[in-house]
Amino acid sequence: MQVPLWFALLVVGYLGVKLIRPPAWLIAVLLLGGFLLADSVLAPAINSLIK
């Protein structure tokens, strides 16, 4: 069974928030940090590490 990546991330994120209950500021920092890193000069380096 193939599941779209966005759906899998949504489910994992939802379960993580419901089960672990991290503070709202931590969620905001992680989302904003990931968004900013994806558009930075570090993006190619991160991409090569992931692949």
CSV table of C-alpha atoms in Angstrom, one decimal:
chain,number,residue,atom,x,y,z
A,1,MET,CA,0.0,0.0,0.0
A,2,GLN,CA,1.4,3.4,-1.0
A,3,VAL,CA,0.6,6.4,1.2
A,4,PRO,CA,1.3,9.9,0.1
A,5,LEU,CA,4.1,11.5,2.1
A,6,TRP,CA,2.0,14.5,3.1
A,7,PHE,CA,-0.7,12.2,4.5
A,8,ALA,CA,1.9,10.1,6.5
A,9,LEU,CA,3.4,13.3,7.9
A,10,LEU,CA,0.0,14.7,8.9
A,11,VAL,CA,-0.9,11.4,10.7
A,12,VAL,CA,2.4,11.2,12.5
A,13,GLY,CA,2.3,14.9,13.5
A,14,TYR,CA,-1.3,14.6,14.8
A,15,LEU,CA,-0.5,11.5,16.8
A,16,GLY,CA,2.7,13.1,18.2
A,17,VAL,CA,0.8,16.1,19.3
A,18,LYS,CA,-2.0,14.1,20.9
A,19,LEU,CA,0.2,11.5,22.6
A,20,ILE,CA,3.3,13.6,23.6
A,21,ARG,CA,1.6,17.0,24.0
A,22,PRO,CA,4.6,19.3,23.3
A,23,PRO,CA,4.1,23.0,24.1
A,24,ALA,CA,2.7,25.1,21.3
A,25,TRP,CA,5.9,27.2,21.0
A,26,LEU,CA,8.0,24.1,20.3
A,27,ILE,CA,5.7,23.1,17.5
A,28,ALA,CA,5.9,26.7,16.1
A,29,VAL,CA,9.7,26.8,16.3
A,30,LEU,CA,10.1,23.4,14.6
A,31,LEU,CA,7.7,24.3,11.8
A,32,LEU,CA,9.3,27.8,11.3
A,33,GLY,CA,12.8,26.4,11.6
A,34,GLY,CA,12.1,23.7,9.0
A,35,PHE,CA,10.6,26.2,6.6
A,36,LEU,CA,13.5,28.6,7.0
A,37,LEU,CA,16.1,25.9,6.6
A,38,ALA,CA,14.4,24.6,3.4
A,39,ASP,CA,15.0,28.0,1.8
A,40,SER,CA,18.5,28.6,3.1
A,41,VAL,CA,22.0,28.0,1.7
A,42,LEU,CA,22.1,24.9,3.9
A,43,ALA,CA,19.3,23.2,1.9
A,44,PRO,CA,21.6,21.5,-0.6
A,45,ALA,CA,23.8,20.1,2.2
A,46,ILE,CA,20.8,18.9,4.2
A,47,ASN,CA,19.4,17.3,1.0
A,48,SER,CA,22.6,15.5,0.3
A,49,LEU,CA,22.7,14.1,3.8
A,50,ILE,CA,19.2,12.9,3.6
A,51,LYS,CA,19.6,11.1,0.3
